[in-house]
Short mmCIF file of C-alpha atoms in Angstrom, two decimals:
data_model
loop_
_atom_site.label_atom_id
_atom_site.label_comp_id
_atom_site.label_asym_id
_atom_site.label_seq_id
_atom_site.Cartn_x
_atom_site.Cartn_y
_atom_site.Cartn_z
CA UNK A 1 17.49 -20.06 26.49
CA UNK A 2 19.45 -17.69 24.27
CA UNK A 3 22.46 -20.04 23.97
CA UNK A 4 20.72 -23.41 23.88
CA UNK A 5 23.12 -26.25 22.90
CA UNK A 6 25.98 -23.88 22.06
CA UNK A 7 29.49 -24.53 23.29
CA UNK A 8 31.46 -21.70 24.87
CA UNK A 9 34.99 -21.26 26.18
CA UNK A 10 35.42 -18.49 28.75
CA UNK A 11 38.94 -17.58 29.85
CA UNK A 12 39.68 -16.12 33.27
CA UNK A 13 36.44 -17.72 34.49
CA UNK A 14 37.48 -18.60 38.04
CA UNK A 15 36.37 -15.21 39.33
CA UNK A 16 35.03 -11.79 38.48
CA UNK A 17 33.56 -11.06 35.06
CA UNK A 18 34.67 -14.37 33.58
CA UNK A 19 32.89 -16.32 36.30
CA UNK A 20 29.73 -14.25 35.90
CA UNK A 21 29.79 -14.77 32.13
CA UNK A 22 30.31 -18.53 32.44
CA UNK A 23 27.44 -18.85 34.93
CA UNK A 24 25.05 -16.76 32.82
CA UNK A 25 25.96 -18.59 29.60
CA UNK A 26 25.25 -21.94 31.28
CA UNK A 27 21.95 -20.62 32.62
CA UNK A 28 21.04 -19.69 29.05
CA UNK A 29 21.74 -23.21 27.80
CA UNK A 30 25.39 -23.19 26.78
CA UNK A 31 27.85 -25.94 27.56
CA UNK A 32 30.74 -24.04 29.07
CA UNK A 33 34.46 -24.70 29.30
CA UNK A 34 35.57 -22.76 32.37
CA UNK A 35 39.19 -21.87 31.75
CA UNK A 36 41.58 -20.32 34.23
CA UNK A 37 45.07 -20.65 35.63
CA UNK A 38 43.42 -21.05 39.04
CA UNK A 39 42.20 -24.65 38.96
CA UNK A 40 40.50 -24.49 42.35
CA UNK A 41 38.58 -21.35 41.40
CA UNK A 42 37.58 -22.83 38.04
CA UNK A 43 36.21 -25.93 39.77
CA UNK A 44 34.12 -23.72 42.07
CA UNK A 45 32.63 -22.00 39.04
CA UNK A 46 31.78 -25.38 37.52
CA UNK A 47 30.29 -26.55 40.80
CA UNK A 48 28.02 -23.51 40.88
CA UNK A 49 26.95 -24.06 37.28
CA UNK A 50 26.20 -27.75 37.88
CA UNK A 51 24.32 -27.00 41.10
CA UNK A 52 21.92 -24.92 39.01
CA UNK A 53 21.46 -27.63 36.40
CA UNK A 54 24.01 -26.37 33.88
CA UNK A 55 26.72 -28.19 31.97
CA UNK A 56 30.38 -27.24 32.35
CA UNK A 57 33.91 -28.50 32.74
CA UNK A 58 37.24 -26.94 33.60
CA UNK A 59 40.30 -26.44 31.43
CA UNK A 60 43.33 -25.21 33.33
CA UNK A 61 45.18 -22.81 31.07
CA UNK A 62 47.72 -20.03 31.13
CA UNK A 63 46.75 -18.11 28.00
CA UNK A 64 50.32 -16.87 27.71
CA UNK A 65 51.31 -20.43 26.74
CA UNK A 66 50.45 -21.71 23.26
CA UNK A 67 50.13 -25.35 24.36
CA UNK A 68 47.65 -24.36 27.07
CA UNK A 69 45.56 -22.42 24.57
CA UNK A 70 45.49 -25.37 22.19
CA UNK A 71 44.48 -27.73 24.98
CA UNK A 72 41.79 -25.33 26.19
CA UNK A 73 40.03 -25.15 22.82
CA UNK A 74 40.55 -28.87 22.21
CA UNK A 75 38.84 -29.56 25.53
CA UNK A 76 35.67 -27.97 24.19
CA UNK A 77 35.75 -29.93 20.95
CA UNK A 78 36.72 -33.23 22.59
CA UNK A 79 34.04 -32.94 25.28
CA UNK A 80 31.15 -31.22 23.50
CA UNK A 81 31.91 -31.80 19.82
CA UNK A 82 32.49 -28.25 18.64
CA UNK A 83 33.01 -24.61 19.63
CA UNK A 84 30.51 -21.82 19.02
CA UNK A 85 31.57 -18.98 21.33
CA UNK A 86 34.94 -17.78 22.59
CA UNK A 87 35.14 -15.21 25.38
CA UNK A 88 38.65 -13.79 25.81
CA UNK A 89 38.34 -12.42 29.32
CA UNK A 90 41.64 -13.35 31.03
CA UNK A 91 43.78 -10.35 31.88
CA UNK A 92 46.29 -8.87 34.30
CA UNK A 93 47.17 -5.36 35.46
CA UNK A 94 50.54 -3.60 35.26
CA UNK A 95 51.07 -1.89 38.63
CA UNK A 96 50.04 1.43 37.04
CA UNK A 97 53.61 1.67 35.78
CA UNK A 98 54.35 4.82 33.74
CA UNK A 99 56.38 4.57 30.56
CA UNK A 100 59.66 5.79 32.03
CA UNK A 101 59.63 3.07 34.70
CA UNK A 102 58.34 0.27 32.47
CA UNK A 103 60.62 -2.76 32.20
CA UNK A 104 60.84 -5.18 29.30
CA UNK A 105 59.75 -8.00 31.59
CA UNK A 106 56.58 -6.24 32.74
CA UNK A 107 55.72 -5.11 29.22
CA UNK A 108 56.10 -8.63 27.85
CA UNK A 109 54.19 -10.22 30.75
CA UNK A 110 51.18 -7.93 30.40
CA UNK A 111 50.98 -8.13 26.61
CA UNK A 112 51.53 -11.89 26.61
CA UNK A 113 48.34 -12.37 28.64
CA UNK A 114 46.15 -9.46 27.59
CA UNK A 115 46.95 -9.38 23.88
CA UNK A 116 49.00 -12.34 22.65
CA UNK A 117 46.96 -14.88 24.61
CA UNK A 118 43.77 -13.40 23.19
CA UNK A 119 45.22 -13.57 19.68
CA UNK A 120 46.23 -17.22 20.08
CA UNK A 121 42.84 -18.29 21.41
CA UNK A 122 41.12 -16.41 18.59
CA UNK A 123 43.40 -17.97 15.99
CA UNK A 124 42.59 -21.46 17.24
CA UNK A 125 38.86 -20.73 17.44
CA UNK A 126 38.82 -19.27 13.93
CA UNK A 127 40.11 -22.53 12.48
CA UNK A 128 36.94 -24.17 13.85
CA UNK A 129 34.58 -21.31 13.02
CA UNK A 130 35.75 -21.07 9.39
CA UNK A 131 35.06 -24.75 8.82
CA UNK A 132 31.49 -24.46 10.10
CA UNK A 133 31.00 -20.89 8.80
CA UNK A 134 29.73 -19.60 12.11
CA UNK A 135 31.09 -18.47 15.44
CA UNK A 136 31.21 -15.61 17.91
CA UNK A 137 34.16 -14.01 19.68
CA UNK A 138 33.74 -11.66 22.63
CA UNK A 139 36.89 -9.86 23.76
CA UNK A 140 37.32 -8.04 27.04
CA UNK A 141 38.83 -4.65 26.34
CA UNK A 142 38.72 -1.85 28.91
CA UNK A 143 38.17 1.85 29.33
CA UNK A 144 41.98 1.81 29.19
CA UNK A 145 41.63 0.65 25.59
CA UNK A 146 39.73 3.82 24.73
CA UNK A 147 41.14 6.48 27.06
CA UNK A 148 44.82 7.30 27.43
CA UNK A 149 45.36 6.84 31.15
CA UNK A 150 43.10 4.55 33.10
CA UNK A 151 46.05 2.28 33.95
CA UNK A 152 49.77 2.04 33.33
CA UNK A 153 51.46 2.19 29.93
CA UNK A 154 51.61 -1.57 29.30
CA UNK A 155 47.99 -2.28 30.24
CA UNK A 156 46.80 0.71 28.22
CA UNK A 157 48.77 -0.43 25.18
CA UNK A 158 47.53 -4.01 25.54
CA UNK A 159 43.88 -2.98 25.65
CA UNK A 160 44.22 -0.53 22.77
CA UNK A 161 45.62 -3.47 20.83
CA UNK A 162 42.58 -5.55 21.78
CA UNK A 163 40.30 -2.84 20.41
CA UNK A 164 42.13 -2.72 17.07
CA UNK A 165 42.38 -6.50 16.83
CA UNK A 166 38.65 -6.86 17.51
CA UNK A 167 37.77 -4.48 14.69
CA UNK A 168 40.17 -6.21 12.30
CA UNK A 169 38.89 -9.73 13.00
CA UNK A 170 35.26 -8.65 12.97
CA UNK A 171 35.53 -6.96 9.59
CA UNK A 172 37.78 -9.47 7.88
CA UNK A 173 35.63 -12.49 8.72
CA UNK A 174 32.22 -10.80 8.52
CA UNK A 175 31.35 -12.62 5.30
CA UNK A 176 32.32 -15.98 6.82
CA UNK A 177 29.51 -16.08 9.37
CA UNK A 178 31.82 -14.97 12.19
CA UNK A 179 31.36 -11.99 14.50
CA UNK A 180 33.93 -10.44 16.82
CA UNK A 181 33.05 -7.72 19.33
CA UNK A 182 34.53 -6.32 22.51
CA UNK A 183 33.33 -4.93 25.82
CA UNK A 184 35.19 -2.00 27.38
CA UNK A 185 34.31 -1.94 31.09
CA UNK A 186 35.13 0.95 33.34
CA UNK A 187 35.46 0.31 37.05
CA UNK A 188 34.06 -3.11 37.92
CA UNK A 189 34.12 -4.77 41.33
CA UNK A 190 36.42 -7.73 40.61
CA UNK A 191 39.65 -9.06 42.05
CA UNK A 192 41.88 -8.02 39.14
CA UNK A 193 43.67 -5.68 41.56
CA UNK A 194 45.22 -8.81 43.06
CA UNK A 195 47.41 -8.98 39.94
CA UNK A 196 49.10 -5.77 41.12
CA UNK A 197 51.76 -5.40 43.82
CA UNK A 198 53.16 -2.04 44.90
CA UNK A 199 51.47 0.21 42.29
CA UNK A 200 53.65 3.05 41.09
CA UNK A 201 52.69 6.20 43.00
CA UNK A 202 53.03 8.60 40.09
CA UNK A 203 51.39 6.28 37.57
CA UNK A 204 48.49 5.47 39.89
CA UNK A 205 47.89 9.15 40.65
CA UNK A 206 47.72 10.00 36.96
CA UNK A 207 45.60 6.98 36.07
CA UNK A 208 43.13 7.69 38.85
CA UNK A 209 42.98 11.43 38.23
CA UNK A 210 39.66 11.04 36.43
CA UNK A 211 38.10 8.71 38.98
CA UNK A 212 36.05 11.49 40.56
CA UNK A 213 34.07 11.63 37.32
CA UNK A 214 33.18 7.93 37.49
CA UNK A 215 29.42 7.74 38.22
CA UNK A 216 29.80 4.32 39.84
CA UNK A 217 31.54 0.98 39.63
CA UNK A 218 29.75 -1.88 37.96
CA UNK A 219 29.22 -5.47 39.00
CA UNK A 220 30.49 -8.52 37.07
CA UNK A 221 26.91 -9.63 36.43
CA UNK A 222 26.19 -6.37 34.60
CA UNK A 223 29.07 -6.99 32.22
CA UNK A 224 27.96 -10.61 31.79
CA UNK A 225 24.61 -9.43 30.44
CA UNK A 226 26.42 -7.54 27.68
CA UNK A 227 28.54 -10.62 26.94
CA UNK A 228 25.32 -12.64 26.64
CA UNK A 229 23.87 -10.12 24.20
CA UNK A 230 27.01 -10.23 22.06
CA UNK A 231 27.11 -14.05 22.05
CA UNK A 232 23.44 -14.48 21.21
CA UNK A 233 21.42 -13.98 18.04
CA UNK A 234 20.05 -10.78 19.58
CA UNK A 235 23.23 -9.08 18.33
CA UNK A 236 23.45 -10.75 14.92
CA UNK A 237 23.81 -7.35 13.20
CA UNK A 238 26.51 -6.14 15.64
CA UNK A 239 30.07 -6.82 14.53
CA UNK A 240 33.55 -5.30 14.98
CA UNK A 241 32.09 -3.10 17.71
CA UNK A 242 33.40 -2.03 21.12
CA UNK A 243 30.68 -1.50 23.71
CA UNK A 244 31.55 0.79 26.60
CA UNK A 245 30.19 -0.37 29.95
CA UNK A 246 31.16 2.39 32.36
CA UNK A 247 27.95 4.18 33.45
CA UNK A 248 28.96 7.03 31.16
CA UNK A 249 32.40 7.60 32.69
CA UNK A 250 34.20 8.29 29.42
CA UNK A 251 31.41 10.48 28.05
CA UNK A 252 32.57 13.60 29.91
#
């Protein structure tokens, strides 16, 4: 039980990597707040956790809305008394839109979820972590946060921002008992593609031009194991780090 009696909030936990993380955390003893905009999906994640003897509750939240973020973190404190772990997993794609075709609306939508929502949840969690002088943040970056074109311009910019923000938070609060790390997955078999409609032909072709070098896609459960490592004491000397999880894709 690597997370015995710890309280975790996992965003985007109705499906994919977020769901796998929430389920694994609960299996390892954490009390989990399963947060997602999809209430029905979040409830299914909680049902699965409870069916296996775990403890969880839902918190419906659109991380692009400050009030929802506040309510999400408050749900953990109100129900379980504190917060120990925050996993910023919620994210959306950008239709592989290249810079010349990128609209203000799409730019703002993608960054509001992938970057600003992550910042707001972290800010709220830090206020709790600083008081207790302990806490762990796990951010979901992407291979698009390391390479230049594994998605469209907005998604790439948003994930590069996550990488920089992770390093900043991790270093600045390192002496306060707080760690902040990120995972940068490559291709993973999730339903994030459902956040795209009519991908741009040029942008998609350029973004996927390196796909032939991808050794394989991963599974959400494989990423969840890394998230468990980063949340547990096993990684107590790991901070402000970005762990690539891509089967070596970006090593070529």
